[in-house]
């Protein structure tokens, strides 16, 4: 039987859910047994052999559902291989590298004490129609690049190289 891997995620507008599903599909293709669940519904980490946790980024931080789940199960997570990912616009081609560096440092603080296997920062998707007027106005002022910037090949490649390392549990 393949190792059981929990892929859990926090999303605001849905793009991170699709990234989590793509990660799960790539892990399944490598013989692992992935379960994809929203962080709010994820339950105990100890039911799995390894965990992949991902979140959308808002205002430079993961969403609370992801950080709450991480703090709830941090002790269990210290005993198993864990990979982390973020979905954001800082990873778009024309983004400022210093924003990416800040995000990397933030993720490193989240990873403290974990058996971290790998971290990835993926370009996400911004659909102004899915946002409230307030958020839309704010992001337009910040000139956030609308559109789907997700690189499915990069996501698949990351998950494929991750599989054997998660499976070593
Ligand atoms: C209110 C809001 C704030 C955001 N803040 C950031 C940010 O600080 N840094 C960043 O790189 N991307 C930021 N983004 C872009 C999102 O991370 C990106 O659109 C991501 O794909 C959203 O994922 P989701 O569809 O799963 O919610 C923000 C988006 C929104 C709507």
mmCIF file of C-alpha atoms and ligand atoms in Angstrom:
data_model
loop_
_atom_site.group_PDB
_atom_site.id
_atom_site.type_symbol
_atom_site.label_atom_id
_atom_site.label_comp_id
_atom_site.label_asym_id
_atom_site.label_seq_id
_atom_site.Cartn_x
_atom_site.Cartn_y
_atom_site.Cartn_z
ATOM 1 C CA UNK A 1 0.000 0.000 0.000
ATOM 2 C CA UNK A 2 1.227 3.516 -0.828
ATOM 3 C CA UNK A 3 1.969 5.987 1.923
ATOM 4 C CA UNK A 4 -0.966 8.129 2.984
ATOM 5 C CA UNK A 5 -0.315 11.797 2.305
ATOM 6 C CA UNK A 6 -2.605 14.589 3.437
ATOM 7 C CA UNK A 7 -2.701 17.557 1.079
ATOM 8 C CA UNK A 8 -4.419 20.295 2.975
ATOM 9 C CA UNK A 9 -4.941 23.869 1.871
ATOM 10 C CA UNK A 10 -6.465 27.255 2.621
ATOM 11 C CA UNK A 11 -8.009 29.242 -0.190
ATOM 12 C CA UNK A 12 -9.803 32.544 -0.541
ATOM 13 C CA UNK A 13 -10.995 32.387 -4.136
ATOM 14 C CA UNK A 14 -10.345 28.773 -5.151
ATOM 15 C CA UNK A 15 -7.050 28.813 -7.051
ATOM 16 C CA UNK A 16 -5.087 27.177 -4.215
ATOM 17 C CA UNK A 17 -7.588 24.327 -4.086
ATOM 18 C CA UNK A 18 -6.834 23.543 -7.735
ATOM 19 C CA UNK A 19 -3.096 23.692 -7.022
ATOM 20 C CA UNK A 20 -3.577 21.268 -4.103
ATOM 21 C CA UNK A 21 -5.493 18.919 -6.401
ATOM 22 C CA UNK A 22 -2.710 19.074 -9.022
ATOM 23 C CA UNK A 23 -0.154 18.227 -6.315
ATOM 24 C CA UNK A 24 -2.328 15.284 -5.224
ATOM 25 C CA UNK A 25 -2.675 14.001 -8.805
ATOM 26 C CA UNK A 26 1.105 14.079 -9.278
ATOM 27 C CA UNK A 27 1.684 12.267 -5.957
ATOM 28 C CA UNK A 28 -0.909 9.634 -6.870
ATOM 29 C CA UNK A 29 0.875 9.086 -10.195
ATOM 30 C CA UNK A 30 3.989 8.278 -8.130
ATOM 31 C CA UNK A 31 2.173 5.599 -6.106
ATOM 32 C CA UNK A 32 1.285 7.603 -2.984
ATOM 33 C CA UNK A 33 -2.239 7.749 -1.546
ATOM 34 C CA UNK A 34 -3.212 11.405 -1.360
ATOM 35 C CA UNK A 35 -6.227 12.872 0.413
ATOM 36 C CA UNK A 36 -7.096 16.494 -0.412
ATOM 37 C CA UNK A 37 -8.940 18.453 2.278
ATOM 38 C CA UNK A 38 -9.519 22.077 3.226
ATOM 39 C CA UNK A 39 -7.501 22.979 6.323
ATOM 40 C CA UNK A 40 -10.758 23.750 8.198
ATOM 41 C CA UNK A 41 -11.852 20.134 7.659
ATOM 42 C CA UNK A 42 -8.497 18.378 7.836
ATOM 43 C CA UNK A 43 -8.519 16.834 11.306
ATOM 44 C CA UNK A 44 -5.505 15.113 12.821
ATOM 45 C CA UNK A 45 -2.189 14.978 11.000
ATOM 46 C CA UNK A 46 -1.348 11.701 12.769
ATOM 47 C CA UNK A 47 -3.828 9.849 10.525
ATOM 48 C CA UNK A 48 -1.275 10.238 7.695
ATOM 49 C CA UNK A 49 2.336 9.313 6.935
ATOM 50 C CA UNK A 50 3.219 12.704 5.468
ATOM 51 C CA UNK A 51 1.633 16.114 4.920
ATOM 52 C CA UNK A 52 1.648 18.817 2.258
ATOM 53 C CA UNK A 53 0.202 22.112 3.511
ATOM 54 C CA UNK A 54 -0.473 25.018 1.178
ATOM 55 C CA UNK A 55 -2.177 28.368 1.375
ATOM 56 C CA UNK A 56 -3.059 31.397 -0.637
ATOM 57 C CA UNK A 57 -1.185 34.511 0.455
ATOM 58 C CA UNK A 58 -3.009 37.667 1.507
ATOM 59 C CA UNK A 59 -1.155 40.700 2.795
ATOM 60 C CA UNK A 60 2.067 38.697 2.926
ATOM 61 C CA UNK A 61 0.661 35.958 5.139
ATOM 62 C CA UNK A 62 -0.971 32.565 4.801
ATOM 63 C CA UNK A 63 -4.689 32.467 5.438
ATOM 64 C CA UNK A 64 -5.723 31.821 9.066
ATOM 65 C CA UNK A 65 -7.181 28.383 8.239
ATOM 66 C CA UNK A 66 -3.675 27.194 7.302
ATOM 67 C CA UNK A 67 -1.816 28.766 10.213
ATOM 68 C CA UNK A 68 -4.467 27.597 12.686
ATOM 69 C CA UNK A 69 -4.230 24.013 11.447
ATOM 70 C CA UNK A 70 -0.444 24.182 11.598
ATOM 71 C CA UNK A 71 -0.459 25.408 15.195
ATOM 72 C CA UNK A 72 -3.042 22.828 16.245
ATOM 73 C CA UNK A 73 -1.015 19.897 14.879
ATOM 74 C CA UNK A 74 2.535 21.276 15.093
ATOM 75 C CA UNK A 75 3.647 18.612 17.569
ATOM 76 C CA UNK A 76 2.390 15.737 15.380
ATOM 77 C CA UNK A 77 3.806 17.384 12.285
ATOM 78 C CA UNK A 78 7.267 17.452 13.868
ATOM 79 C CA UNK A 79 7.225 13.636 13.651
ATOM 80 C CA UNK A 80 6.578 13.267 9.915
ATOM 81 C CA UNK A 81 7.812 14.643 6.582
ATOM 82 C CA UNK A 82 6.096 17.903 5.723
ATOM 83 C CA UNK A 83 6.166 20.031 2.575
ATOM 84 C CA UNK A 84 4.791 23.561 2.417
ATOM 85 C CA UNK A 85 3.635 25.727 -0.452
ATOM 86 C CA UNK A 86 2.252 29.193 -1.004
ATOM 87 C CA UNK A 87 0.164 30.488 -3.896
ATOM 88 C CA UNK A 88 0.523 34.198 -4.551
ATOM 89 C CA UNK A 89 1.176 36.910 -7.078
ATOM 90 C CA UNK A 90 4.704 37.699 -5.857
ATOM 91 C CA UNK A 91 5.850 34.674 -7.833
ATOM 92 C CA UNK A 92 4.659 36.116 -11.157
ATOM 93 C CA UNK A 93 7.402 36.795 -13.664
ATOM 94 C CA UNK A 94 7.440 40.555 -13.243
ATOM 95 C CA UNK A 95 7.230 40.486 -9.458
ATOM 96 C CA UNK A 96 9.755 42.191 -7.255
ATOM 97 C CA UNK A 97 12.332 39.673 -5.948
ATOM 98 C CA UNK A 98 12.362 41.290 -2.498
ATOM 99 C CA UNK A 99 8.677 40.373 -2.036
ATOM 100 C CA UNK A 100 9.558 36.756 -2.748
ATOM 101 C CA UNK A 101 12.425 36.882 -0.268
ATOM 102 C CA UNK A 102 10.102 38.257 2.415
ATOM 103 C CA UNK A 103 7.619 35.484 1.703
ATOM 104 C CA UNK A 104 10.358 32.837 1.858
ATOM 105 C CA UNK A 105 11.438 34.151 5.252
ATOM 106 C CA UNK A 106 7.825 34.072 6.439
ATOM 107 C CA UNK A 107 7.410 30.444 5.348
ATOM 108 C CA UNK A 108 10.690 29.551 7.059
ATOM 109 C CA UNK A 109 9.274 30.847 10.352
ATOM 110 C CA UNK A 110 6.157 28.714 9.816
ATOM 111 C CA UNK A 111 8.390 25.691 9.212
ATOM 112 C CA UNK A 112 10.326 25.967 12.453
ATOM 113 C CA UNK A 113 10.497 22.637 14.269
ATOM 114 C CA UNK A 114 9.027 20.674 11.356
ATOM 115 C CA UNK A 115 10.686 17.901 9.370
ATOM 116 C CA UNK A 116 10.576 20.109 6.314
ATOM 117 C CA UNK A 117 11.099 18.234 3.054
ATOM 118 C CA UNK A 118 10.626 21.143 0.668
ATOM 119 C CA UNK A 119 8.935 24.497 0.140
ATOM 120 C CA UNK A 120 7.456 25.979 -3.029
ATOM 121 C CA UNK A 121 6.031 29.352 -3.940
ATOM 122 C CA UNK A 122 3.696 29.214 -6.934
ATOM 123 C CA UNK A 123 2.232 32.014 -9.001
ATOM 124 C CA UNK A 124 -1.537 32.135 -8.471
ATOM 125 C CA UNK A 125 -4.621 33.583 -10.025
ATOM 126 C CA UNK A 126 -6.432 36.848 -9.546
ATOM 127 C CA UNK A 127 -9.999 37.299 -10.712
ATOM 128 C CA UNK A 128 -11.312 40.745 -9.840
ATOM 129 C CA UNK A 129 -14.902 39.576 -10.401
ATOM 130 C CA UNK A 130 -14.597 37.214 -7.409
ATOM 131 C CA UNK A 131 -13.623 40.001 -5.000
ATOM 132 C CA UNK A 132 -15.643 42.506 -3.024
ATOM 133 C CA UNK A 133 -15.644 46.070 -4.355
ATOM 134 C CA UNK A 134 -13.345 47.064 -1.508
ATOM 135 C CA UNK A 135 -10.713 44.397 -2.196
ATOM 136 C CA UNK A 136 -10.982 44.973 -5.935
ATOM 137 C CA UNK A 137 -10.269 48.658 -5.455
ATOM 138 C CA UNK A 138 -7.350 47.933 -3.144
ATOM 139 C CA UNK A 139 -5.719 45.430 -5.494
ATOM 140 C CA UNK A 140 -6.249 47.646 -8.528
ATOM 141 C CA UNK A 141 -4.469 50.434 -6.682
ATOM 142 C CA UNK A 142 -1.601 48.028 -6.015
ATOM 143 C CA UNK A 143 -1.646 47.137 -9.732
ATOM 144 C CA UNK A 144 -1.975 43.431 -8.906
ATOM 145 C CA UNK A 145 -1.754 41.494 -12.181
ATOM 146 C CA UNK A 146 -5.172 40.028 -13.033
ATOM 147 C CA UNK A 147 -5.339 36.621 -14.685
ATOM 148 C CA UNK A 148 -4.324 33.007 -14.193
ATOM 149 C CA UNK A 149 -0.546 32.836 -13.694
ATOM 150 C CA UNK A 150 -0.399 29.254 -12.462
ATOM 151 C CA UNK A 151 2.311 27.156 -14.098
ATOM 152 C CA UNK A 152 0.871 23.647 -14.021
ATOM 153 C CA UNK A 153 4.072 22.065 -15.282
ATOM 154 C CA UNK A 154 6.073 23.657 -12.445
ATOM 155 C CA UNK A 155 3.483 22.457 -9.911
ATOM 156 C CA UNK A 156 3.535 18.925 -11.322
ATOM 157 C CA UNK A 157 7.347 18.850 -11.422
ATOM 158 C CA UNK A 158 7.573 19.981 -7.810
ATOM 159 C CA UNK A 159 5.119 17.332 -6.597
ATOM 160 C CA UNK A 160 6.772 14.591 -8.661
ATOM 161 C CA UNK A 161 10.222 15.193 -7.146
ATOM 162 C CA UNK A 162 8.584 15.488 -3.721
ATOM 163 C CA UNK A 163 6.897 12.073 -3.881
ATOM 164 C CA UNK A 164 9.859 9.808 -3.034
ATOM 165 C CA UNK A 165 10.909 12.126 -0.209
ATOM 166 C CA UNK A 166 7.437 12.077 1.340
ATOM 167 C CA UNK A 167 7.252 8.343 0.792
ATOM 168 C CA UNK A 168 10.369 7.745 2.904
ATOM 169 C CA UNK A 169 8.236 8.170 6.020
HETATM 170 C C1 LIG B 1 -7.026 40.567 -0.680
HETATM 171 C C2 LIG B 1 -5.853 39.934 -1.373
HETATM 172 C C3 LIG B 1 -4.580 40.155 -0.867
HETATM 173 C C4 LIG B 1 -3.478 39.577 -1.512
HETATM 174 N N1 LIG B 1 -2.227 39.794 -0.987
HETATM 175 C C5 LIG B 1 -1.162 39.248 -1.609
HETATM 176 C C6 LIG B 1 0.154 39.455 -1.094
HETATM 177 O O1 LIG B 1 0.371 40.100 -0.077
HETATM 178 N N2 LIG B 1 1.198 38.910 -1.772
HETATM 179 C C7 LIG B 1 1.010 38.186 -2.922
HETATM 180 O O2 LIG B 1 1.998 37.741 -3.491
HETATM 181 N N3 LIG B 1 -0.221 37.927 -3.414
HETATM 182 C C8 LIG B 1 -1.299 38.450 -2.787
HETATM 183 N N4 LIG B 1 -2.552 38.223 -3.274
HETATM 184 C C9 LIG B 1 -2.731 37.352 -4.449
HETATM 185 C C10 LIG B 1 -3.204 35.956 -4.068
HETATM 186 O O3 LIG B 1 -2.271 35.319 -3.223
HETATM 187 C C11 LIG B 1 -3.422 35.140 -5.333
HETATM 188 O O4 LIG B 1 -4.447 35.736 -6.075
HETATM 189 C C12 LIG B 1 -3.766 33.689 -5.026
HETATM 190 O O5 LIG B 1 -3.783 32.933 -6.224
HETATM 191 C C13 LIG B 1 -5.110 33.577 -4.325
HETATM 192 O O6 LIG B 1 -5.370 32.239 -4.046
HETATM 193 P P1 LIG B 1 -6.868 31.708 -3.835
HETATM 194 O O7 LIG B 1 -7.566 31.835 -5.169
HETATM 195 O O8 LIG B 1 -6.692 30.294 -3.412
HETATM 196 O O9 LIG B 1 -7.468 32.559 -2.796
HETATM 197 C C14 LIG B 1 -3.658 38.778 -2.672
HETATM 198 C C15 LIG B 1 -4.957 38.563 -3.160
HETATM 199 C C16 LIG B 1 -6.042 39.116 -2.527
HETATM 200 C C17 LIG B 1 -7.414 38.864 -3.066
#
